[in-house]
mmCIF file of C-alpha atoms in Angstrom:
data_model
loop_
_atom_site.group_PDB
_atom_site.id
_atom_site.type_symbol
_atom_site.label_atom_id
_atom_site.label_comp_id
_atom_site.label_asym_id
_atom_site.label_seq_id
_atom_site.Cartn_x
_atom_site.Cartn_y
_atom_site.Cartn_z
ATOM 1 C CA MET A 2 -63.400 28.515 -92.275
ATOM 2 C CA MET A 3 -62.367 24.864 -92.642
ATOM 3 C CA LYS A 4 -59.018 24.354 -94.515
ATOM 4 C CA ARG A 5 -59.228 21.794 -97.277
ATOM 5 C CA ILE A 6 -56.441 19.276 -98.169
ATOM 6 C CA LEU A 7 -56.101 17.127 -101.287
ATOM 7 C CA MET A 8 -53.772 14.213 -100.038
ATOM 8 C CA PHE A 9 -51.946 11.586 -101.959
ATOM 9 C CA SER A 10 -50.070 8.729 -100.091
ATOM 10 C CA PRO A 11 -49.020 5.151 -100.388
ATOM 11 C CA PHE A 12 -51.478 2.977 -98.602
ATOM 12 C CA PHE A 13 -49.018 1.422 -96.104
ATOM 13 C CA PHE A 14 -49.826 -0.091 -92.710
ATOM 14 C CA ASP A 15 -52.647 2.511 -92.331
ATOM 15 C CA TYR A 16 -50.105 5.316 -91.831
ATOM 16 C CA GLU A 17 -52.147 7.411 -94.377
ATOM 17 C CA LYS A 18 -55.424 6.823 -92.528
ATOM 18 C CA LYS A 19 -53.942 7.870 -89.183
ATOM 19 C CA ILE A 20 -52.452 11.028 -90.747
ATOM 20 C CA LYS A 21 -55.978 11.795 -92.224
ATOM 21 C CA GLU A 22 -57.658 11.204 -88.948
ATOM 22 C CA GLU A 23 -55.251 13.437 -87.008
ATOM 23 C CA LEU A 24 -55.615 16.236 -89.632
ATOM 24 C CA GLU A 25 -59.430 15.930 -89.256
ATOM 25 C CA LYS A 26 -59.051 16.173 -85.477
ATOM 26 C CA LYS A 27 -57.282 19.506 -86.083
ATOM 27 C CA GLY A 28 -60.164 20.784 -88.166
ATOM 28 C CA TYR A 29 -59.086 20.057 -91.678
ATOM 29 C CA PHE A 30 -61.133 18.559 -94.358
ATOM 30 C CA VAL A 31 -59.111 15.841 -96.165
ATOM 31 C CA LYS A 32 -59.769 13.993 -99.461
ATOM 32 C CA LEU A 33 -57.307 11.061 -99.609
ATOM 33 C CA TYR A 34 -56.169 9.073 -102.570
ATOM 34 C CA SER A 35 -53.458 6.476 -103.188
ATOM 35 C CA ASP A 36 -50.347 7.913 -104.903
ATOM 36 C CA ALA A 37 -50.481 5.037 -107.380
ATOM 37 C CA SER A 38 -53.079 2.983 -109.201
ATOM 38 C CA ARG A 39 -54.456 0.163 -107.051
ATOM 39 C CA GLU A 40 -55.323 -2.024 -109.934
ATOM 40 C CA LYS A 41 -53.690 -5.533 -109.736
ATOM 41 C CA LEU A 42 -50.536 -6.029 -111.805
ATOM 42 C CA THR A 43 -49.512 -9.155 -113.592
ATOM 43 C CA ILE A 44 -46.354 -10.997 -112.496
ATOM 44 C CA LYS A 45 -44.515 -9.630 -115.540
ATOM 45 C CA GLU A 46 -45.741 -6.016 -114.823
ATOM 46 C CA ARG A 47 -44.520 -6.229 -111.260
ATOM 47 C CA PHE A 48 -41.142 -7.554 -112.406
ATOM 48 C CA LEU A 49 -40.747 -4.754 -114.950
ATOM 49 C CA TYR A 50 -41.618 -2.090 -112.491
ATOM 50 C CA LYS A 51 -39.937 -3.346 -109.326
ATOM 51 C CA ILE A 52 -36.782 -4.808 -110.791
ATOM 52 C CA CYS A 53 -36.315 -2.904 -114.120
ATOM 53 C CA ARG A 54 -38.239 0.304 -112.955
ATOM 54 C CA LYS A 55 -39.884 0.285 -116.429
ATOM 55 C CA LYS A 56 -43.576 0.696 -116.993
ATOM 56 C CA SER A 57 -45.228 -1.483 -119.601
ATOM 57 C CA LYS A 58 -47.947 -0.146 -121.916
ATOM 58 C CA VAL A 59 -50.561 -1.907 -119.854
ATOM 59 C CA LEU A 60 -49.238 -0.340 -116.632
ATOM 60 C CA ARG A 61 -49.166 3.148 -118.251
ATOM 61 C CA GLU A 62 -52.815 2.696 -119.356
ATOM 62 C CA LYS A 63 -53.857 1.668 -115.768
ATOM 63 C CA GLU A 64 -51.999 4.684 -114.297
ATOM 64 C CA GLU A 65 -53.592 7.074 -116.881
ATOM 65 C CA ARG A 66 -57.071 5.585 -116.248
ATOM 66 C CA TYR A 67 -56.689 5.989 -112.505
ATOM 67 C CA PHE A 68 -55.444 9.611 -112.516
ATOM 68 C CA LYS A 69 -57.904 10.701 -115.093
ATOM 69 C CA SER A 70 -60.746 9.350 -112.933
ATOM 70 C CA ILE A 71 -59.419 11.585 -110.080
ATOM 71 C CA LEU A 72 -59.352 14.732 -112.331
ATOM 72 C CA LYS A 73 -62.961 14.010 -113.322
ATOM 73 C CA GLU A 74 -63.927 13.533 -109.614
ATOM 74 C CA GLU A 75 -62.069 16.707 -108.553
ATOM 75 C CA GLU A 76 -63.338 18.908 -111.337
ATOM 76 C CA ASN A 77 -64.223 22.387 -110.050
ATOM 77 C CA GLN A 78 -62.935 21.554 -106.555
ATOM 78 C CA ASN A 79 -60.585 23.869 -104.720
ATOM 79 C CA TYR A 80 -58.186 23.183 -101.880
ATOM 80 C CA ASP A 81 -55.934 25.044 -99.567
ATOM 81 C CA PHE A 82 -53.242 22.408 -99.713
ATOM 82 C CA MET A 83 -51.995 19.678 -102.125
ATOM 83 C CA PHE A 84 -50.211 17.234 -99.768
ATOM 84 C CA VAL A 85 -48.247 14.361 -101.380
ATOM 85 C CA ILE A 86 -46.400 11.674 -99.338
ATOM 86 C CA LYS A 87 -43.842 10.011 -101.427
ATOM 87 C CA GLY A 88 -45.658 10.365 -104.807
ATOM 88 C CA GLN A 89 -43.601 7.878 -106.662
ATOM 89 C CA GLY A 90 -46.556 6.795 -108.844
ATOM 90 C CA VAL A 91 -47.893 10.243 -109.601
ATOM 91 C CA PRO A 92 -47.177 11.286 -113.228
ATOM 92 C CA GLU A 93 -46.066 14.704 -114.177
ATOM 93 C CA TRP A 94 -48.974 15.271 -116.581
ATOM 94 C CA PHE A 95 -51.327 14.952 -113.576
ATOM 95 C CA TYR A 96 -49.485 17.625 -111.588
ATOM 96 C CA GLU A 97 -49.500 19.872 -114.716
ATOM 97 C CA GLU A 98 -53.248 19.610 -114.979
ATOM 98 C CA LEU A 99 -53.912 20.379 -111.357
ATOM 99 C CA LYS A 100 -51.578 23.378 -111.569
ATOM 100 C CA LYS A 101 -53.361 24.618 -114.713
ATOM 101 C CA ARG A 102 -56.657 24.260 -112.886
ATOM 102 C CA GLU A 103 -55.290 26.027 -109.765
ATOM 103 C CA THR A 104 -56.726 23.166 -107.620
ATOM 104 C CA ALA A 105 -54.637 23.974 -104.523
ATOM 105 C CA LYS A 106 -53.052 27.216 -103.228
ATOM 106 C CA LYS A 107 -50.116 25.544 -101.554
ATOM 107 C CA TRP A 108 -48.271 22.401 -102.456
ATOM 108 C CA ILE A 109 -46.349 20.320 -99.856
ATOM 109 C CA SER A 110 -44.513 16.995 -100.322
ATOM 110 C CA TYR A 111 -43.050 14.611 -97.765
ATOM 111 C CA GLN A 112 -40.585 11.750 -98.475
ATOM 112 C CA TRP A 113 -40.682 8.865 -95.988
ATOM 113 C CA ASP A 114 -38.312 6.751 -98.135
ATOM 114 C CA ASP A 115 -34.741 7.172 -99.207
ATOM 115 C CA ILE A 116 -34.394 9.037 -102.535
ATOM 116 C CA GLY A 117 -32.174 6.204 -103.705
ATOM 117 C CA ASN A 118 -35.229 3.986 -103.676
ATOM 118 C CA CYS A 119 -37.555 6.391 -105.456
ATOM 119 C CA SER A 120 -35.451 8.809 -107.534
ATOM 120 C CA GLU A 121 -38.375 9.601 -109.772
ATOM 121 C CA VAL A 122 -39.657 12.085 -107.128
ATOM 122 C CA LEU A 123 -36.804 14.399 -107.792
ATOM 123 C CA GLU A 124 -38.167 15.246 -111.215
ATOM 124 C CA ARG A 125 -41.421 16.349 -109.649
ATOM 125 C CA LYS A 126 -39.948 18.277 -106.754
ATOM 126 C CA ARG A 127 -40.340 21.564 -108.641
ATOM 127 C CA TYR A 128 -44.081 21.460 -108.419
ATOM 128 C CA PHE A 129 -44.089 21.951 -104.626
ATOM 129 C CA ASP A 130 -43.740 25.027 -102.475
ATOM 130 C CA LYS A 131 -42.323 22.956 -99.633
ATOM 131 C CA ASN A 132 -40.451 19.675 -99.761
ATOM 132 C CA TYR A 133 -39.772 17.650 -96.587
ATOM 133 C CA SER A 134 -37.729 14.442 -96.121
ATOM 134 C CA TYR A 135 -37.385 12.000 -93.245
ATOM 135 C CA SER A 136 -33.788 11.583 -94.186
ATOM 136 C CA GLU A 137 -31.167 14.062 -92.917
ATOM 137 C CA LYS A 138 -28.753 12.930 -95.558
ATOM 138 C CA ASP A 139 -31.222 13.344 -98.479
ATOM 139 C CA SER A 140 -32.269 16.718 -97.102
ATOM 140 C CA VAL A 141 -28.714 17.943 -97.440
ATOM 141 C CA ASN A 142 -27.987 16.266 -100.772
ATOM 142 C CA TYR A 143 -31.262 17.075 -102.514
ATOM 143 C CA ASN A 144 -32.286 20.390 -100.813
ATOM 144 C CA TYR A 145 -35.277 19.073 -98.838
ATOM 145 C CA LYS A 146 -36.321 20.416 -95.398
ATOM 146 C CA TYR A 147 -35.528 17.835 -92.832
ATOM 147 C CA ARG A 148 -38.398 16.472 -90.719
ATOM 148 C CA PRO A 149 -37.963 13.029 -89.013
ATOM 149 C CA PHE A 150 -40.813 10.488 -89.019
ATOM 150 C CA PHE A 151 -43.395 10.288 -86.155
ATOM 151 C CA PHE A 152 -44.909 7.735 -83.840
ATOM 152 C CA ILE A 153 -48.742 7.210 -83.736
ATOM 153 C CA TYR A 154 -49.291 5.074 -80.696
ATOM 154 C CA ASP A 155 -48.232 6.254 -77.210
ATOM 155 C CA PHE A 156 -48.390 3.110 -75.122
ATOM 156 C CA LYS A 157 -47.055 2.262 -71.710
ATOM 157 C CA TYR A 158 -47.403 -1.357 -70.807
ATOM 158 C CA THR A 159 -45.801 -3.832 -68.369
ATOM 159 C CA LYS A 160 -43.006 -5.502 -70.349
ATOM 160 C CA THR A 161 -43.941 -9.191 -70.438
ATOM 161 C CA ASN A 162 -41.857 -10.153 -73.475
ATOM 162 C CA ASP A 163 -38.039 -9.908 -73.905
ATOM 163 C CA ILE A 164 -37.439 -9.768 -77.680
ATOM 164 C CA PHE A 165 -39.845 -8.717 -80.496
ATOM 165 C CA PHE A 166 -39.358 -8.759 -84.260
ATOM 166 C CA ILE A 167 -41.597 -8.332 -87.269
ATOM 167 C CA GLY A 168 -40.718 -7.729 -90.871
ATOM 168 C CA THR A 169 -40.861 -9.045 -94.419
ATOM 169 C CA GLY A 170 -38.130 -11.334 -95.683
ATOM 170 C CA HIS A 171 -36.377 -8.919 -98.092
ATOM 171 C CA SER A 172 -32.759 -8.550 -98.966
ATOM 172 C CA ASP A 173 -30.503 -10.256 -96.408
ATOM 173 C CA ARG A 174 -32.910 -9.684 -93.532
ATOM 174 C CA GLU A 175 -33.509 -13.427 -92.882
ATOM 175 C CA SER A 176 -29.720 -14.229 -92.588
ATOM 176 C CA VAL A 177 -29.116 -11.142 -90.312
ATOM 177 C CA LEU A 178 -32.051 -12.124 -88.084
ATOM 178 C CA LEU A 179 -30.778 -15.745 -87.681
ATOM 179 C CA LYS A 180 -27.322 -14.417 -86.727
ATOM 180 C CA ILE A 181 -28.968 -12.135 -84.111
ATOM 181 C CA LEU A 182 -31.000 -14.992 -82.675
ATOM 182 C CA LYS A 183 -27.873 -17.211 -82.546
ATOM 183 C CA GLU A 184 -26.018 -14.394 -80.704
ATOM 184 C CA LEU A 185 -28.917 -14.017 -78.220
ATOM 185 C CA GLU A 186 -28.980 -17.802 -77.629
ATOM 186 C CA ARG A 187 -25.163 -17.808 -77.005
ATOM 187 C CA ASN A 188 -25.390 -14.993 -74.426
ATOM 188 C CA PHE A 189 -28.451 -16.399 -72.675
ATOM 189 C CA SER A 190 -27.736 -20.171 -72.711
ATOM 190 C CA ASP A 191 -28.643 -20.201 -69.062
ATOM 191 C CA LYS A 192 -31.950 -18.333 -69.368
ATOM 192 C CA LEU A 193 -34.964 -18.854 -71.543
ATOM 193 C CA LEU A 194 -35.772 -15.573 -73.267
ATOM 194 C CA LYS A 195 -39.461 -14.832 -74.162
ATOM 195 C CA MET A 196 -39.345 -14.039 -77.897
ATOM 196 C CA ASN A 197 -41.927 -13.098 -80.405
ATOM 197 C CA ILE A 198 -40.286 -13.318 -83.781
ATOM 198 C CA ASN A 199 -42.247 -12.942 -87.028
ATOM 199 C CA LEU A 200 -40.611 -12.992 -90.449
ATOM 200 C CA LEU A 201 -43.209 -12.577 -93.164
ATOM 201 C CA ILE A 202 -42.566 -14.855 -96.181
ATOM 202 C CA LYS A 203 -44.541 -16.279 -99.065
ATOM 203 C CA LYS A 204 -46.594 -19.433 -98.328
ATOM 204 C CA SER A 205 -44.572 -21.478 -100.795
ATOM 205 C CA LYS A 206 -41.308 -20.616 -99.001
ATOM 206 C CA TYR A 207 -42.937 -21.345 -95.635
ATOM 207 C CA ILE A 208 -43.884 -24.878 -96.691
ATOM 208 C CA LYS A 209 -40.362 -25.513 -97.756
ATOM 209 C CA LYS A 210 -38.921 -24.172 -94.472
ATOM 210 C CA MET A 211 -41.428 -26.247 -92.492
ATOM 211 C CA LYS A 212 -40.009 -29.360 -94.273
ATOM 212 C CA TRP A 213 -36.343 -28.659 -94.123
ATOM 213 C CA MET A 214 -35.763 -26.408 -91.100
ATOM 214 C CA ASN A 215 -36.358 -26.633 -87.327
ATOM 215 C CA LYS A 216 -36.992 -22.852 -87.126
ATOM 216 C CA SER A 217 -40.451 -22.723 -88.730
ATOM 217 C CA LYS A 218 -41.834 -20.893 -85.654
ATOM 218 C CA ILE A 219 -40.220 -17.583 -86.569
ATOM 219 C CA TYR A 220 -41.950 -17.481 -90.046
ATOM 220 C CA ILE A 221 -45.411 -16.187 -90.770
ATOM 221 C CA THR A 222 -47.392 -15.954 -94.035
ATOM 222 C CA LYS A 223 -50.104 -13.403 -93.102
ATOM 223 C CA LYS A 224 -49.653 -9.770 -92.232
ATOM 224 C CA ILE A 225 -50.370 -8.621 -88.723
ATOM 225 C CA GLU A 226 -52.464 -5.452 -88.163
ATOM 226 C CA TYR A 227 -50.362 -2.346 -87.481
ATOM 227 C CA LYS A 228 -52.041 -1.541 -84.119
ATOM 228 C CA ASP A 229 -51.430 -5.176 -83.020
ATOM 229 C CA VAL A 230 -47.732 -4.801 -83.994
ATOM 230 C CA MET A 231 -47.481 -1.699 -81.860
ATOM 231 C CA LEU A 232 -49.196 -3.448 -78.976
ATOM 232 C CA GLU A 233 -46.711 -6.321 -79.121
ATOM 233 C CA MET A 234 -43.811 -3.932 -79.330
ATOM 234 C CA ALA A 235 -45.104 -2.020 -76.308
ATOM 235 C CA LYS A 236 -45.197 -5.217 -74.287
ATOM 236 C CA SER A 237 -41.552 -6.032 -75.287
ATOM 237 C CA LYS A 238 -38.365 -4.834 -73.624
ATOM 238 C CA ILE A 239 -36.436 -4.932 -76.947
ATOM 239 C CA ALA A 240 -37.305 -4.821 -80.610
ATOM 240 C CA ILE A 241 -35.023 -5.926 -83.384
ATOM 241 C CA GLU A 242 -34.946 -3.611 -86.513
ATOM 242 C CA ILE A 243 -33.204 -4.876 -89.594
ATOM 243 C CA PRO A 244 -33.755 -2.286 -92.443
ATOM 244 C CA HIS A 245 -33.116 -2.932 -96.140
ATOM 245 C CA ASP A 246 -29.371 -3.309 -96.748
ATOM 246 C CA ARG A 247 -29.606 -0.125 -98.905
ATOM 247 C CA GLN A 248 -31.260 1.899 -96.201
ATOM 248 C CA PHE A 249 -28.988 4.061 -94.051
ATOM 249 C CA THR A 250 -31.514 6.493 -92.507
ATOM 250 C CA THR A 251 -33.071 6.079 -89.046
ATOM 251 C CA THR A 252 -36.074 3.877 -89.521
ATOM 252 C CA THR A 253 -39.690 4.289 -88.650
ATOM 253 C CA ARG A 254 -39.431 1.462 -86.168
ATOM 254 C CA ALA A 255 -36.753 3.363 -84.222
ATOM 255 C CA ILE A 256 -39.152 6.352 -83.911
ATOM 256 C CA GLU A 257 -42.124 4.089 -83.071
ATOM 257 C CA ALA A 258 -40.078 2.784 -80.125
ATOM 258 C CA ILE A 259 -40.240 6.264 -78.646
ATOM 259 C CA GLY A 260 -44.000 5.826 -78.410
ATOM 260 C CA THR A 261 -43.878 2.239 -77.061
ATOM 261 C CA ARG A 262 -40.867 2.871 -74.784
ATOM 262 C CA THR A 263 -39.009 -0.082 -76.281
ATOM 263 C CA LYS A 264 -35.238 -0.559 -76.664
ATOM 264 C CA ILE A 265 -34.048 -1.170 -80.174
ATOM 265 C CA ILE A 266 -31.391 -3.370 -81.718
ATOM 266 C CA THR A 267 -30.591 -1.789 -85.174
ATOM 267 C CA THR A 268 -28.038 -1.827 -88.005
ATOM 268 C CA VAL A 269 -28.418 1.938 -88.709
ATOM 269 C CA LYS A 270 -25.352 3.960 -87.517
ATOM 270 C CA GLU A 271 -26.862 7.353 -88.117
ATOM 271 C CA ILE A 272 -29.120 6.947 -85.186
ATOM 272 C CA ARG A 273 -26.208 8.038 -82.909
ATOM 273 C CA ASN A 274 -26.743 11.631 -84.196
ATOM 274 C CA LYS A 275 -30.406 11.804 -83.106
ATOM 275 C CA ASP A 276 -31.529 13.927 -80.156
ATOM 276 C CA PHE A 277 -33.429 10.894 -78.744
ATOM 277 C CA TYR A 278 -30.482 8.543 -78.928
ATOM 278 C CA ASN A 279 -29.309 6.971 -75.658
ATOM 279 C CA GLU A 280 -26.851 4.089 -75.635
ATOM 280 C CA ASN A 281 -28.951 2.283 -73.067
ATOM 281 C CA ASN A 282 -31.955 2.311 -75.507
ATOM 282 C CA TYR A 283 -30.387 1.755 -78.837
ATOM 283 C CA LEU A 284 -27.804 -0.815 -79.717
ATOM 284 C CA ILE A 285 -26.049 -0.538 -83.105
ATOM 285 C CA ILE A 286 -24.880 -3.834 -84.586
ATOM 286 C CA ASP A 287 -22.957 -5.017 -87.599
ATOM 287 C CA ARG A 288 -25.293 -6.940 -89.863
ATOM 288 C CA LYS A 289 -22.485 -9.291 -90.863
ATOM 289 C CA ASN A 290 -21.234 -9.967 -87.397
ATOM 290 C CA PRO A 291 -23.758 -8.859 -84.626
ATOM 291 C CA LYS A 292 -22.473 -8.526 -81.150
ATOM 292 C CA ILE A 293 -24.989 -8.221 -78.359
ATOM 293 C CA THR A 294 -23.786 -8.121 -74.771
ATOM 294 C CA ARG A 295 -25.732 -9.411 -71.909
ATOM 295 C CA ASP A 296 -24.911 -6.248 -69.992
ATOM 296 C CA TRP A 297 -26.855 -4.052 -72.604
ATOM 297 C CA LEU A 298 -29.773 -6.483 -72.756
ATOM 298 C CA GLU A 299 -30.408 -6.364 -69.000
ATOM 299 C CA LYS A 300 -30.128 -2.533 -68.833
ATOM 300 C CA PRO A 301 -33.563 -0.843 -68.320
ATOM 301 C CA TYR A 302 -35.174 1.534 -70.827
ATOM 302 C CA VAL A 303 -34.222 5.170 -70.023
ATOM 303 C CA GLU A 304 -37.183 7.546 -70.312
ATOM 304 C CA LEU A 305 -36.717 10.481 -72.686
ATOM 305 C CA ASP A 306 -37.049 14.161 -71.949
ATOM 306 C CA GLU A 307 -40.745 14.952 -72.466
ATOM 307 C CA LYS A 308 -39.991 17.852 -74.803
ATOM 308 C CA ILE A 309 -37.895 15.613 -77.129
ATOM 309 C CA ARG A 310 -40.376 12.777 -76.842
ATOM 310 C CA SER A 311 -43.444 14.780 -77.778
ATOM 311 C CA SER A 312 -41.704 16.406 -80.726
ATOM 312 C CA TYR A 313 -41.885 12.989 -82.476
ATOM 313 C CA ASN A 314 -45.623 12.431 -82.080
ATOM 314 C CA LEU A 315 -47.980 12.595 -85.082
ATOM 315 C CA SER A 316 -49.715 15.800 -83.831
ATOM 316 C CA ASN A 317 -46.367 17.753 -83.712
ATOM 317 C CA TRP A 318 -45.342 16.309 -87.078
ATOM 318 C CA ILE A 319 -48.494 17.742 -88.633
ATOM 319 C CA ASP A 320 -48.195 21.082 -86.996
ATOM 320 C CA GLU A 321 -44.642 21.425 -88.396
ATOM 321 C CA ILE A 322 -45.552 20.280 -91.899
ATOM 322 C CA PHE A 323 -48.556 22.643 -92.047
ATOM 323 C CA ASN A 324 -47.014 25.436 -89.906
#
């Protein structure tokens, strides 16, 4: 008999769709919802929630309206699993109602963000039979079961590009990126590196940079489709990864590089402890003073042991989460 999953997840770079598709390939029926209301917020509401972490009355009403509509839609429905990824926007009263209805037999959560960025989820951890985290540190500190992230695309392309970067312009990412590019320019003054650099910023900031800076080619204002990002990464020898300055856990990009067979320049020191770590493939830098040697840049990618490599693909991630 087909197992049924009620799934909640952030809608982020189509990860949730790929997880759903893989579950369906394995014979599960999956009903997917966003883990937060998708109604547009005003500038003031976004400020209160993102900066102050406070919900206005209007935001609470939108949240209530959204989750009540799900309760109505799922009335008299039964599932084998309740599967929540992150779940930062899911209110406790919603969990209480689903528990009262006995909607799902087994409850599983997975955190793909640092708890420091979404501490609200700790209050709801008690509703779940199994709680997983991508962070080894959070797993120890908050009693989660550790399960690293996964890669979706398994690509093997001829490397036609030297350096690749894509990311939004948050925290100090722009200044760190410019330092890295300067360091690369210093080490390769005698050779023109093929670079594909994409820093996503708001259109208003882009216009300003076009006017005042001579580096406008590194800035973009439109998001690139996730599969296209992975294709570009697969065609690149090296990808630059600059996580948020408050993130200390091995990033999704570092895991995705296993699938694309791409070397990574990163600021995350924890990566040294991973079973896939190889000093030829991963270079750890200081975000304030990045040092990148020509010797490391010119070293070829070292293929991973297939057993380690396959353990990080999406299929194995699902098998472990759902036993």
